[in-house]
Tab-separated table of C-alpha atoms and ligand atoms in Angstrom:
chain	number	residue	atom	x	y	z
A	26	MET	CA	4.111	5.914	45.360
A	27	THR	CA	7.113	4.269	43.786
A	28	THR	CA	10.875	4.608	43.751
A	29	ALA	CA	12.702	5.045	40.448
A	30	LEU	CA	16.023	3.375	39.723
A	31	ILE	CA	18.059	5.143	37.059
A	32	SER	CA	21.087	3.416	35.586
A	33	HIS	CA	22.807	2.471	32.333
A	34	ALA	CA	24.951	-0.509	31.357
A	35	ASP	CA	27.465	1.863	29.701
A	36	CYS	CA	28.371	3.218	33.157
A	37	THR	CA	30.283	-0.059	33.591
A	38	LEU	CA	32.448	0.685	30.511
A	39	HIS	CA	34.305	3.479	32.321
A	40	ASP	CA	37.417	1.621	33.453
A	41	MET	CA	40.448	3.186	35.156
A	42	GLY	CA	42.459	-0.047	35.214
A	43	PRO	CA	42.270	-3.460	36.925
A	44	GLU	CA	43.717	-2.228	40.249
A	45	HIS	CA	41.462	0.794	40.566
A	46	PRO	CA	38.947	0.645	43.447
A	47	GLU	CA	36.331	2.683	41.549
A	48	SER	CA	35.610	-0.320	39.364
A	49	PRO	CA	32.708	-1.494	37.182
A	50	LEU	CA	32.186	-4.343	39.696
A	51	ARG	CA	30.563	-1.854	42.053
A	52	LEU	CA	27.493	-1.437	39.849
A	53	LEU	CA	27.356	-5.145	39.061
A	54	ALA	CA	27.338	-5.920	42.816
A	55	ILE	CA	24.446	-3.507	43.372
A	56	ARG	CA	22.456	-5.013	40.511
A	57	LYS	CA	23.056	-8.536	41.811
A	58	VAL	CA	21.772	-7.712	45.312
A	59	LEU	CA	18.697	-5.917	43.977
A	60	GLU	CA	17.854	-8.899	41.765
A	61	ARG	CA	18.498	-11.515	44.440
A	62	THR	CA	16.374	-9.754	47.063
A	63	GLY	CA	13.484	-9.039	44.696
A	64	LEU	CA	13.861	-5.289	45.291
A	65	MET	CA	14.509	-4.784	41.585
A	66	GLN	CA	10.909	-5.695	40.714
A	67	GLU	CA	9.616	-3.037	43.095
A	68	LEU	CA	11.604	-0.274	41.414
A	69	GLU	CA	10.483	1.692	38.387
A	70	GLN	CA	13.506	1.192	36.174
A	71	HIS	CA	14.748	3.898	33.823
A	72	GLN	CA	17.697	3.843	31.456
A	73	SER	CA	19.908	6.916	31.867
A	74	VAL	CA	19.863	9.590	29.165
A	75	ALA	CA	23.085	11.583	28.710
A	76	ALA	CA	23.187	15.154	30.025
A	77	THR	CA	23.646	17.849	27.381
A	78	ALA	CA	26.663	20.176	27.352
A	79	GLN	CA	24.365	22.961	28.538
A	80	GLN	CA	23.183	20.866	31.495
A	81	ILE	CA	26.763	20.001	32.497
A	82	GLU	CA	27.595	23.704	32.330
A	83	LEU	CA	24.976	24.396	35.001
A	84	ALA	CA	27.676	23.277	37.460
A	85	HIS	CA	30.922	23.444	35.475
A	86	SER	CA	32.881	25.851	33.326
A	87	ARG	CA	33.009	25.276	29.585
A	88	GLN	CA	36.806	25.015	29.860
A	89	HIS	CA	36.426	22.147	32.320
A	90	ARG	CA	34.164	20.245	29.941
A	91	THR	CA	36.278	20.866	26.842
A	92	ARG	CA	39.515	20.064	28.699
A	93	LEU	CA	38.122	16.642	29.633
A	94	GLU	CA	36.909	16.055	26.070
A	95	GLN	CA	40.389	16.857	24.750
A	96	LEU	CA	41.967	14.620	27.390
A	97	GLN	CA	39.859	11.513	26.688
A	98	PRO	CA	42.011	9.011	24.759
A	99	GLU	CA	41.071	6.974	21.667
A	100	GLN	CA	42.598	3.976	23.408
A	101	GLY	CA	44.316	3.191	26.699
A	102	ILE	CA	44.087	5.370	29.797
A	103	VAL	CA	44.995	9.022	30.431
A	104	HIS	CA	45.158	10.543	33.927
A	105	ALA	CA	43.303	13.733	34.876
A	106	ASP	CA	44.938	13.598	38.328
A	107	ASP	CA	46.823	10.975	40.349
A	108	ASP	CA	43.756	8.828	40.982
A	109	THR	CA	41.312	9.927	38.275
A	110	ALA	CA	41.714	8.552	34.756
A	111	LEU	CA	39.865	8.517	31.457
A	112	CYS	CA	39.450	5.587	29.090
A	113	PRO	CA	37.667	5.938	25.728
A	114	HIS	CA	34.265	5.336	27.423
A	115	SER	CA	34.687	7.561	30.482
A	116	LEU	CA	32.937	10.730	29.365
A	117	ASN	CA	30.016	8.790	27.934
A	118	ALA	CA	29.592	7.212	31.383
A	119	ALA	CA	30.059	10.614	33.074
A	120	THR	CA	27.416	12.321	30.918
A	121	LEU	CA	25.021	9.387	31.556
A	122	ALA	CA	25.683	9.720	35.298
A	123	ALA	CA	24.979	13.468	35.217
A	124	GLY	CA	21.916	12.925	33.024
A	125	SER	CA	20.577	10.391	35.546
A	126	ALA	CA	20.481	13.042	38.261
A	127	ILE	CA	18.472	15.298	35.924
A	128	GLN	CA	16.048	12.493	35.010
A	129	ALA	CA	15.620	11.587	38.672
A	130	THR	CA	14.879	15.230	39.490
A	131	ASP	CA	12.271	15.484	36.726
A	132	LEU	CA	10.582	12.238	37.796
A	133	VAL	CA	10.430	13.250	41.459
A	134	LEU	CA	9.335	16.859	40.812
A	135	GLY	CA	6.811	15.636	38.250
A	136	GLY	CA	5.234	13.558	41.004
A	137	THR	CA	5.231	10.277	39.086
A	138	VAL	CA	7.549	8.738	41.701
A	139	GLN	CA	8.121	9.507	45.383
A	140	ASN	CA	11.897	9.325	45.207
A	141	ALA	CA	14.694	8.043	42.974
A	142	PHE	CA	18.100	6.377	43.219
A	143	CYS	CA	20.765	6.782	40.534
A	144	ALA	CA	22.973	3.659	40.396
A	145	ILE	CA	25.689	5.276	38.320
A	146	ARG	CA	29.418	5.848	38.044
A	147	PRO	CA	31.698	7.760	37.818
A	148	PRO	CA	30.761	9.457	41.108
A	149	GLY	CA	30.642	13.254	41.279
A	150	HIS	CA	30.976	15.002	44.652
A	151	HIS	CA	34.716	15.790	44.396
A	152	ALA	CA	34.318	17.493	40.986
A	153	GLU	CA	34.589	21.254	41.479
A	154	HIS	CA	33.411	23.977	39.095
A	155	SER	CA	36.597	23.680	37.037
A	156	LEU	CA	38.401	20.643	38.408
A	157	ALA	CA	38.146	16.852	38.016
A	158	MET	CA	39.524	14.964	41.008
A	159	GLY	CA	38.966	12.016	43.342
A	160	PHE	CA	37.450	9.670	40.684
A	161	CYS	CA	34.965	12.437	39.705
A	162	PHE	CA	34.534	14.346	36.423
A	163	TYR	CA	31.093	15.991	36.598
A	164	ASN	CA	29.291	16.720	39.863
A	165	ASN	CA	26.132	14.693	39.282
A	166	VAL	CA	24.273	15.793	42.389
A	167	ALA	CA	25.126	19.467	41.810
A	168	ILE	CA	23.878	19.268	38.220
A	169	GLY	CA	20.622	17.697	39.456
A	170	ALA	CA	20.215	20.355	42.155
A	171	LEU	CA	20.868	23.242	39.750
A	172	HIS	CA	18.406	21.726	37.284
A	173	ALA	CA	15.824	21.520	40.105
A	174	LEU	CA	16.369	25.215	40.921
A	175	GLN	CA	15.411	26.102	37.340
A	176	GLN	CA	11.909	24.751	37.972
A	177	PRO	CA	9.317	27.279	39.185
A	178	SER	CA	8.224	24.990	42.054
A	179	VAL	CA	11.712	24.889	43.586
A	180	GLN	CA	13.081	27.797	45.632
A	181	ARG	CA	15.377	25.964	48.031
A	182	VAL	CA	17.334	22.713	47.834
A	183	ALA	CA	19.267	20.645	50.372
A	184	ILE	CA	22.153	18.328	49.527
A	185	VAL	CA	23.203	15.841	52.207
A	186	ASP	CA	26.390	13.828	51.818
A	187	PHE	CA	27.308	10.852	54.036
A	188	ASP	CA	30.214	9.618	51.903
A	189	VAL	CA	33.341	9.062	54.032
A	190	HIS	CA	35.125	11.751	51.989
A	191	HIS	CA	34.166	15.402	52.171
A	192	GLY	CA	32.232	16.575	49.105
A	193	ASN	CA	34.556	19.447	48.271
A	194	GLY	CA	33.182	19.791	44.745
A	195	THR	CA	29.638	20.325	45.964
A	196	VAL	CA	30.825	22.929	48.473
A	197	ASP	CA	32.866	24.680	45.767
A	198	ILE	CA	29.822	24.915	43.487
A	199	PHE	CA	27.325	26.059	46.156
A	200	LYS	CA	29.424	28.081	48.614
A	201	ASP	CA	27.846	31.328	47.410
A	202	ARG	CA	24.330	29.978	46.794
A	203	PRO	CA	22.419	30.391	50.086
A	204	GLU	CA	19.329	28.726	48.600
A	205	VAL	CA	21.289	25.451	48.645
A	206	LEU	CA	22.062	23.919	52.061
A	207	VAL	CA	24.962	21.439	51.931
A	208	CYS	CA	25.268	19.082	54.947
A	209	SER	CA	28.088	16.542	55.144
A	210	THR	CA	29.672	14.021	57.458
A	211	PHE	CA	33.167	12.837	56.606
A	212	GLN	CA	36.318	11.372	58.101
A	213	TYR	CA	38.699	14.136	59.170
A	214	PRO	CA	41.548	14.676	58.807
A	215	TYR	CA	41.428	12.879	55.474
A	216	TYR	CA	41.238	13.337	51.716
A	217	PRO	CA	40.447	15.755	50.056
A	218	GLU	CA	41.527	18.488	52.516
A	219	ARG	CA	39.725	21.288	50.659
A	220	TYR	CA	36.961	23.556	52.009
A	221	GLN	CA	36.794	21.613	55.269
A	222	ASP	CA	37.121	24.792	57.356
A	223	ILE	CA	34.924	27.028	55.210
A	224	GLN	CA	32.543	29.309	57.151
A	225	ARG	CA	29.234	29.806	55.375
A	226	ASP	CA	25.698	29.739	56.730
A	227	ASN	CA	24.651	27.225	54.047
A	228	ILE	CA	27.596	24.827	54.480
A	229	LEU	CA	27.325	22.404	57.407
A	230	ASN	CA	30.507	20.346	57.729
A	231	CYS	CA	30.482	17.591	60.366
A	232	PRO	CA	33.966	16.040	60.566
A	233	LEU	CA	34.295	12.633	62.260
A	234	PRO	CA	37.605	11.270	63.567
A	235	ALA	CA	38.942	7.973	62.221
A	236	TYR	CA	37.605	4.926	64.101
A	237	SER	CA	34.789	6.912	65.682
A	238	LYS	CA	31.737	4.823	66.540
A	239	PRO	CA	28.513	4.937	64.529
A	240	ALA	CA	26.824	6.769	67.428
A	241	LEU	CA	28.882	9.851	66.599
A	242	PHE	CA	27.631	9.754	63.004
A	243	ARG	CA	24.037	9.400	64.204
A	244	HIS	CA	24.468	12.311	66.646
A	245	ALA	CA	25.807	14.531	63.843
A	246	LEU	CA	22.715	13.830	61.759
A	247	GLU	CA	20.239	14.226	64.636
A	248	ASP	CA	21.813	17.216	66.371
A	249	ARG	CA	23.166	19.152	63.382
A	250	TRP	CA	21.634	18.057	60.055
A	251	LEU	CA	18.079	17.655	61.310
A	252	PRO	CA	17.560	21.184	62.734
A	253	ALA	CA	19.372	22.742	59.748
A	254	LEU	CA	17.192	20.850	57.271
A	255	LEU	CA	13.959	21.732	59.090
A	256	ALA	CA	14.994	25.421	59.210
A	257	HIS	CA	16.012	25.497	55.525
A	258	LYS	CA	12.697	23.957	54.356
A	259	PRO	CA	14.010	22.517	51.082
A	260	ASP	CA	11.598	21.807	48.217
A	261	ILE	CA	13.621	18.689	47.372
A	262	ILE	CA	16.467	16.813	49.103
A	263	PHE	CA	19.436	15.361	47.229
A	264	ILE	CA	21.576	12.651	48.801
A	265	SER	CA	25.216	12.192	47.828
A	266	ALA	CA	24.966	8.525	48.751
A	267	GLY	CA	28.497	7.278	49.321
A	268	PHE	CA	28.771	4.036	51.288
A	269	ASP	CA	32.531	4.038	51.925
A	270	ALA	CA	32.157	4.878	55.647
A	271	HIS	CA	31.171	1.180	56.007
A	272	HIS	CA	33.469	-0.710	58.400
A	273	GLU	CA	34.336	-3.222	55.688
A	274	ASP	CA	35.282	-0.561	53.153
A	275	PRO	CA	39.009	-0.604	52.324
A	276	MET	CA	39.219	3.132	51.600
A	277	ALA	CA	38.824	4.747	55.031
A	278	ASP	CA	38.397	4.197	58.770
A	279	LEU	CA	34.840	4.835	59.855
A	280	GLU	CA	32.801	2.013	61.353
A	281	LEU	CA	29.294	2.265	59.917
A	282	THR	CA	27.193	-0.769	59.003
A	283	GLU	CA	24.283	-1.095	56.608
A	284	GLU	CA	21.998	-0.566	59.639
A	285	ASP	CA	23.422	2.950	60.042
A	286	TYR	CA	22.626	3.660	56.388
A	287	ARG	CA	19.110	2.317	56.972
A	288	TRP	CA	18.750	4.613	60.001
A	289	ALA	CA	20.138	7.656	58.127
A	290	THR	CA	17.842	7.046	55.164
A	291	GLN	CA	14.860	6.734	57.516
A	292	MET	CA	15.744	10.046	59.160
A	293	LEU	CA	16.056	11.722	55.763
A	294	THR	CA	12.768	10.305	54.445
A	295	ASP	CA	11.057	11.554	57.653
A	296	VAL	CA	12.515	15.052	57.109
A	297	ALA	CA	11.547	14.964	53.429
A	298	ARG	CA	7.991	14.021	54.367
A	299	GLN	CA	7.820	17.033	56.697
A	300	CYS	CA	9.466	19.541	54.320
A	301	CYS	CA	8.819	18.540	50.753
A	302	ASN	CA	6.227	15.797	50.270
A	303	GLY	CA	8.928	13.135	50.570
A	304	ARG	CA	10.836	14.290	47.461
A	305	ILE	CA	14.325	12.718	47.493
A	306	VAL	CA	16.874	12.186	44.725
A	307	SER	CA	19.725	9.920	45.835
A	308	VAL	CA	22.858	9.607	43.726
A	309	LEU	CA	25.577	6.986	44.254
A	310	GLU	CA	29.016	8.308	45.236
A	311	GLY	CA	31.652	6.025	46.872
A	312	GLY	CA	31.647	2.502	48.298
A	313	TYR	CA	34.594	0.280	47.405
A	314	ASN	CA	33.911	-3.102	48.967
A	315	PRO	CA	31.399	-4.459	46.440
A	316	VAL	CA	29.729	-6.806	48.961
A	317	ALA	CA	29.338	-4.125	51.656
A	318	LEU	CA	28.208	-1.676	48.961
A	319	GLY	CA	25.502	-4.073	47.776
A	320	PHE	CA	24.105	-4.595	51.297
A	321	SER	CA	24.284	-0.864	52.063
A	322	VAL	CA	22.395	0.085	48.890
A	323	GLN	CA	19.859	-2.636	49.712
A	324	ALA	CA	19.217	-1.072	53.149
A	325	HIS	CA	19.024	2.426	51.583
A	326	LEU	CA	16.514	1.280	48.967
A	327	GLU	CA	14.426	-0.745	51.404
A	328	VAL	CA	13.736	2.501	53.242
A	329	LEU	CA	13.232	4.593	50.094
A	330	THR	CA	10.691	2.046	48.772
A	331	GLY	CA	8.905	2.021	52.155
A	332	HIS	CA	9.685	-1.513	53.329
B	13	ZN	ZN1	34.174	8.556	49.150
């Protein structure tokens, strides 16, 4: 069984300015590593197809979508919040990113591939039902998960998020949907400071203090995610794959290496094999040191492809 890679060159046209860490270089760095290591040839490559308005509205209000469309400039840059901006190409990239999660879901549920990775930007896990924030416009992983739940073969879904930032948008969208288990690890206290103390049976927040060692991250996954995932019995697992907890990442203060991402991916593929025939859709979130991001995605994909 193969691994699909879903991406689109137009995702590099979304540009929030030369100083912005969420830069087009991130995707170029990933592509370069996959080509240099030969991993690219092992992946079944698909070009992203844009999500429809109806698909985006699985996770977002119509007002949210139309507000962003009205905000997008003809030229230059317009800010949606302090650190989230639109250029003339941003929403095209955002709809391609959201569409990638849907394509990945269809490929994995259709059984033509074992799992899939969406190498896309803008990221999505901070985007709430009616709010763009934290470099995110549409919640790609949430749109993929809600699309999966429309399929007759899918009753329950799990979303796991190891980005260094808490996926507040995903929690906002699924806080009252018990069929969706949302597990996250994140640096705390830290951005975004929303929903971190929420009490819900389907929301498993695992805060990690700044400068904590990778062992603490691994314990959170083994002791908390693993039993919750096995009890939930998802029909498909989505990964909000942010790699900004890497020790070389400039954005935050966790100390993971690519070997921790390899270990985490191995644990998740083992769980997926037990629960759901190995079905995994992984969607890129953060990761702001392009070199560390490239090596981390390499480790992630080496496990997903069964190296
Ligand atoms: Zn992040």
